[in-house]
Structures are given as structure tokens and as C-alpha cells.
């Protein structure tokens, strides 16, 4: 009887561990595109945005990263009470990133204007964006209004 209980408990623990392990990181995209496809489509491999407004700190946050292990995406808009992770965030961000068409040669003001427009923000108190372009160069676009 004791042996049977141990087998059942052991099986339950093992099943739980396998199920939890299969869930993965909630920000991971389940069927990610290849890094080459993302680079050619977006022109960058990493995008990390944080915009504060007078009404809301961290009003808009968007993060996206593709590497050899996969793709992670997250989008949070506190003004619209929207929180997206993984596949949902990637599908939401994909057309925005495609339309942005950012390049490392753009002026800071042009990049900021395009990003603010794309994410529907007209005024901000702090703008912080880090982009890693396809050649590996990372550029930070930052502005603070007081």
C-alpha cells in the first residue's frame, strides 16, 4: 500500500514538472520567425521602449528580442489597460515594426517622432528606446521633458 502511494505521488510530481516545463516563458513566441527573417523585415533584432506621460509612468512599454534561442515579445499600454505577451504581443507589434522602417542612420528626432506616432502618444515626459540593429550596433534614443 505504501509503495502504491509513492508511485502515484511520484507520477503526479513528475507530470506536474513536465507540464510546467512545457509552458515555457510567457513572453516567448511559440512559432517564431528566424532571426534572418526578422532582420530583413524589421531591420533590427532588439527593441526596448519605455514612454512615460504626464498621466502615467510607464504608459507604454514594448519589448522585442530575437536571438538564437527564439523570439520574446511584450507590450503594455497602461493608458488602454492592454497587456500582451508572447504570440499576442508579437502579432500586435509586427505591423508597427514593419511600418516604422527604422534605420540606424535616422536622426534621433525622426526615430522618436515615428515611434510616438506608431504607439499613439502625442506628449511624453520621458522617452527611452534602445534598438539593436541588424549589424549588431545598439543605439539609445532618450529624451526627458521637465
PDB file of C-alpha atoms in Angstrom:
ATOM      1  CA  UNK A   1       0.000   0.000   0.000  1.00  0.00           C
ATOM      2  CA  UNK A   2       2.788   2.433   0.903  1.00  0.00           C
ATOM      3  CA  UNK A   3       4.606   1.532  -2.318  1.00  0.00           C
ATOM      4  CA  UNK A   4       1.480   2.242  -4.382  1.00  0.00           C
ATOM      5  CA  UNK A   5       1.064   5.685  -2.753  1.00  0.00           C
ATOM      6  CA  UNK A   6       4.715   6.528  -3.535  1.00  0.00           C
ATOM      7  CA  UNK A   7       4.264   5.514  -7.178  1.00  0.00           C
ATOM      8  CA  UNK A   8       1.130   7.632  -7.504  1.00  0.00           C
ATOM      9  CA  UNK A   9       2.715  10.641  -5.789  1.00  0.00           C
ATOM     10  CA  UNK A  10       5.894  10.230  -7.822  1.00  0.00           C
ATOM     11  CA  UNK A  11       3.893  10.122 -11.039  1.00  0.00           C
ATOM     12  CA  UNK A  12       1.905  13.188 -10.007  1.00  0.00           C
ATOM     13  CA  UNK A  13       5.059  15.187  -9.236  1.00  0.00           C
ATOM     14  CA  UNK A  14       6.703  14.131 -12.485  1.00  0.00           C
ATOM     15  CA  UNK A  15       3.599  15.003 -14.518  1.00  0.00           C
ATOM     16  CA  UNK A  16       3.350  18.404 -12.866  1.00  0.00           C
ATOM     17  CA  UNK A  17       7.011  19.129 -13.555  1.00  0.00           C
ATOM     18  CA  UNK A  18       6.636  18.150 -17.210  1.00  0.00           C
ATOM     19  CA  UNK A  19       3.505  20.240 -17.668  1.00  0.00           C
ATOM     20  CA  UNK A  20       5.061  23.306 -16.046  1.00  0.00           C
ATOM     21  CA  UNK A  21       8.253  22.857 -18.030  1.00  0.00           C
ATOM     22  CA  UNK A  22       6.316  22.697 -21.274  1.00  0.00           C
ATOM     23  CA  UNK A  23       4.590  26.006 -20.554  1.00  0.00           C
ATOM     24  CA  UNK A  24       7.795  27.967 -21.105  1.00  0.00           C
ATOM     25  CA  UNK A  25       8.341  31.663 -20.697  1.00  0.00           C
ATOM     26  CA  UNK A  26       5.095  33.583 -21.143  1.00  0.00           C
ATOM     27  CA  UNK A  27       6.856  36.158 -23.325  1.00  0.00           C
ATOM     28  CA  UNK A  28       8.200  33.598 -25.807  1.00  0.00           C
ATOM     29  CA  UNK A  29       6.648  33.393 -29.239  1.00  0.00           C
ATOM     30  CA  UNK A  30       5.532  29.817 -29.895  1.00  0.00           C
ATOM     31  CA  UNK A  31       6.233  29.705 -33.649  1.00  0.00           C
ATOM     32  CA  UNK A  32       8.972  32.324 -34.013  1.00  0.00           C
ATOM     33  CA  UNK A  33      10.348  33.551 -37.310  1.00  0.00           C
ATOM     34  CA  UNK A  34      14.047  33.073 -37.927  1.00  0.00           C
ATOM     35  CA  UNK A  35      16.476  35.810 -36.916  1.00  0.00           C
ATOM     36  CA  UNK A  36      17.278  36.421 -40.591  1.00  0.00           C
ATOM     37  CA  UNK A  37      13.596  36.881 -41.435  1.00  0.00           C
ATOM     38  CA  UNK A  38      13.118  39.373 -38.594  1.00  0.00           C
ATOM     39  CA  UNK A  39      16.252  41.314 -39.523  1.00  0.00           C
ATOM     40  CA  UNK A  40      15.184  41.657 -43.142  1.00  0.00           C
ATOM     41  CA  UNK A  41      11.603  42.530 -42.198  1.00  0.00           C
ATOM     42  CA  UNK A  42      12.204  44.954 -39.302  1.00  0.00           C
ATOM     43  CA  UNK A  43      15.879  45.931 -39.685  1.00  0.00           C
ATOM     44  CA  UNK A  44      16.581  45.221 -36.019  1.00  0.00           C
ATOM     45  CA  UNK A  45      16.852  42.294 -33.618  1.00  0.00           C
ATOM     46  CA  UNK A  46      16.027  44.056 -30.366  1.00  0.00           C
ATOM     47  CA  UNK A  47      13.591  46.853 -29.489  1.00  0.00           C
ATOM     48  CA  UNK A  48      13.068  48.056 -25.916  1.00  0.00           C
ATOM     49  CA  UNK A  49      10.722  51.027 -25.436  1.00  0.00           C
ATOM     50  CA  UNK A  50       9.526  52.838 -22.318  1.00  0.00           C
ATOM     51  CA  UNK A  51       7.428  56.009 -22.537  1.00  0.00           C
ATOM     52  CA  UNK A  52       6.189  57.982 -19.553  1.00  0.00           C
ATOM     53  CA  UNK A  53       3.419  60.557 -19.881  1.00  0.00           C
ATOM     54  CA  UNK A  54       2.187  63.257 -17.509  1.00  0.00           C
ATOM     55  CA  UNK A  55      -0.764  60.991 -16.654  1.00  0.00           C
ATOM     56  CA  UNK A  56       1.080  57.708 -16.321  1.00  0.00           C
ATOM     57  CA  UNK A  57       4.568  56.462 -15.560  1.00  0.00           C
ATOM     58  CA  UNK A  58       5.429  53.519 -17.871  1.00  0.00           C
ATOM     59  CA  UNK A  59       2.454  54.455 -20.040  1.00  0.00           C
ATOM     60  CA  UNK A  60       3.739  52.398 -22.944  1.00  0.00           C
ATOM     61  CA  UNK A  61       6.282  49.603 -22.792  1.00  0.00           C
ATOM     62  CA  UNK A  62       7.212  47.425 -25.714  1.00  0.00           C
ATOM     63  CA  UNK A  63       9.999  44.882 -25.822  1.00  0.00           C
ATOM     64  CA  UNK A  64      11.032  42.545 -28.554  1.00  0.00           C
ATOM     65  CA  UNK A  65      14.120  40.416 -28.927  1.00  0.00           C
ATOM     66  CA  UNK A  66      15.154  37.707 -31.331  1.00  0.00           C
ATOM     67  CA  UNK A  67      18.226  35.555 -30.858  1.00  0.00           C
ATOM     68  CA  UNK A  68      19.392  32.009 -31.441  1.00  0.00           C
ATOM     69  CA  UNK A  69      17.077  30.694 -28.719  1.00  0.00           C
ATOM     70  CA  UNK A  70      13.902  32.284 -30.092  1.00  0.00           C
ATOM     71  CA  UNK A  71      11.752  35.386 -30.004  1.00  0.00           C
ATOM     72  CA  UNK A  72      10.348  37.188 -26.978  1.00  0.00           C
ATOM     73  CA  UNK A  73       7.753  39.940 -27.153  1.00  0.00           C
ATOM     74  CA  UNK A  74       5.816  42.002 -24.653  1.00  0.00           C
ATOM     75  CA  UNK A  75       3.551  45.043 -24.990  1.00  0.00           C
ATOM     76  CA  UNK A  76       1.963  47.014 -22.169  1.00  0.00           C
ATOM     77  CA  UNK A  77      -0.143  50.136 -22.614  1.00  0.00           C
ATOM     78  CA  UNK A  78      -1.300  51.373 -19.208  1.00  0.00           C
ATOM     79  CA  UNK A  79      -3.399  54.109 -20.810  1.00  0.00           C
ATOM     80  CA  UNK A  80      -5.508  51.493 -22.627  1.00  0.00           C
ATOM     81  CA  UNK A  81      -5.168  48.787 -19.947  1.00  0.00           C
ATOM     82  CA  UNK A  82      -3.595  46.472 -22.529  1.00  0.00           C
ATOM     83  CA  UNK A  83      -1.060  43.779 -21.601  1.00  0.00           C
ATOM     84  CA  UNK A  84       0.125  41.376 -24.278  1.00  0.00           C
ATOM     85  CA  UNK A  85       2.789  38.681 -24.051  1.00  0.00           C
ATOM     86  CA  UNK A  86       4.346  36.186 -26.422  1.00  0.00           C
ATOM     87  CA  UNK A  87       2.366  35.462 -29.586  1.00  0.00           C
ATOM     88  CA  UNK A  88      -0.274  38.131 -28.939  1.00  0.00           C
ATOM     89  CA  UNK A  89       2.370  40.813 -28.362  1.00  0.00           C
ATOM     90  CA  UNK A  90       4.338  39.743 -31.444  1.00  0.00           C
ATOM     91  CA  UNK A  91       1.242  39.831 -33.662  1.00  0.00           C
ATOM     92  CA  UNK A  92       0.353  43.277 -32.307  1.00  0.00           C
ATOM     93  CA  UNK A  93       3.888  44.673 -32.713  1.00  0.00           C
ATOM     94  CA  UNK A  94       4.699  43.116 -36.095  1.00  0.00           C
ATOM     95  CA  UNK A  95       2.773  45.637 -38.281  1.00  0.00           C
ATOM     96  CA  UNK A  96       4.025  48.532 -36.134  1.00  0.00           C
ATOM     97  CA  UNK A  97       7.647  47.448 -36.551  1.00  0.00           C
ATOM     98  CA  UNK A  98       7.184  46.895 -40.285  1.00  0.00           C
ATOM     99  CA  UNK A  99       5.685  50.381 -40.747  1.00  0.00           C
ATOM    100  CA  UNK A 100       8.374  52.038 -38.601  1.00  0.00           C
ATOM    101  CA  UNK A 101      11.136  51.039 -41.023  1.00  0.00           C
ATOM    102  CA  UNK A 102      13.808  52.273 -38.600  1.00  0.00           C
ATOM    103  CA  UNK A 103      17.414  52.529 -39.706  1.00  0.00           C
ATOM    104  CA  UNK A 104      20.498  53.345 -37.690  1.00  0.00           C
ATOM    105  CA  UNK A 105      21.164  56.353 -39.957  1.00  0.00           C
ATOM    106  CA  UNK A 106      17.959  58.173 -38.983  1.00  0.00           C
ATOM    107  CA  UNK A 107      18.165  61.264 -36.810  1.00  0.00           C
ATOM    108  CA  UNK A 108      17.093  60.864 -33.183  1.00  0.00           C
ATOM    109  CA  UNK A 109      14.125  63.225 -33.675  1.00  0.00           C
ATOM    110  CA  UNK A 110      12.857  61.263 -36.687  1.00  0.00           C
ATOM    111  CA  UNK A 111      13.047  57.945 -34.832  1.00  0.00           C
ATOM    112  CA  UNK A 112      11.269  59.399 -31.805  1.00  0.00           C
ATOM    113  CA  UNK A 113       8.539  61.011 -33.935  1.00  0.00           C
ATOM    114  CA  UNK A 114       7.888  57.768 -35.835  1.00  0.00           C
ATOM    115  CA  UNK A 115       7.755  55.694 -32.631  1.00  0.00           C
ATOM    116  CA  UNK A 116       5.493  58.147 -30.787  1.00  0.00           C
ATOM    117  CA  UNK A 117       3.094  58.253 -33.735  1.00  0.00           C
ATOM    118  CA  UNK A 118       3.122  54.469 -34.154  1.00  0.00           C
ATOM    119  CA  UNK A 119       2.252  53.918 -30.491  1.00  0.00           C
ATOM    120  CA  UNK A 120      -0.332  56.737 -30.341  1.00  0.00           C
ATOM    121  CA  UNK A 121       1.477  59.022 -27.917  1.00  0.00           C
ATOM    122  CA  UNK A 122       1.283  62.769 -28.574  1.00  0.00           C
ATOM    123  CA  UNK A 123       3.066  64.080 -25.480  1.00  0.00           C
ATOM    124  CA  UNK A 124       5.519  62.436 -23.116  1.00  0.00           C
ATOM    125  CA  UNK A 125       7.615  63.270 -20.088  1.00  0.00           C
ATOM    126  CA  UNK A 126      10.252  60.607 -20.709  1.00  0.00           C
ATOM    127  CA  UNK A 127      11.141  58.654 -23.829  1.00  0.00           C
ATOM    128  CA  UNK A 128      13.616  55.792 -23.688  1.00  0.00           C
ATOM    129  CA  UNK A 129      14.217  53.462 -26.617  1.00  0.00           C
ATOM    130  CA  UNK A 130      17.070  51.033 -27.217  1.00  0.00           C
ATOM    131  CA  UNK A 131      17.334  49.383 -30.615  1.00  0.00           C
ATOM    132  CA  UNK A 132      19.872  46.805 -31.727  1.00  0.00           C
ATOM    133  CA  UNK A 133      20.108  46.963 -35.480  1.00  0.00           C
ATOM    134  CA  UNK A 134      20.810  44.005 -37.750  1.00  0.00           C
ATOM    135  CA  UNK A 135      24.543  44.764 -37.871  1.00  0.00           C
ATOM    136  CA  UNK A 136      24.723  44.441 -34.074  1.00  0.00           C
ATOM    137  CA  UNK A 137      25.001  48.177 -33.387  1.00  0.00           C
ATOM    138  CA  UNK A 138      22.887  49.294 -30.438  1.00  0.00           C
ATOM    139  CA  UNK A 139      21.562  52.846 -30.353  1.00  0.00           C
ATOM    140  CA  UNK A 140      19.721  54.501 -27.478  1.00  0.00           C
ATOM    141  CA  UNK A 141      17.217  57.284 -28.106  1.00  0.00           C
ATOM    142  CA  UNK A 142      16.440  59.123 -24.910  1.00  0.00           C
ATOM    143  CA  UNK A 143      14.659  62.355 -24.027  1.00  0.00           C
ATOM    144  CA  UNK A 144      13.440  63.795 -20.748  1.00  0.00           C
ATOM    145  CA  UNK A 145      10.991  66.719 -20.565  1.00  0.00           C
ATOM    146  CA  UNK A 146      10.554  68.605 -17.323  1.00  0.00           C
TER     147      UNK A 146
END
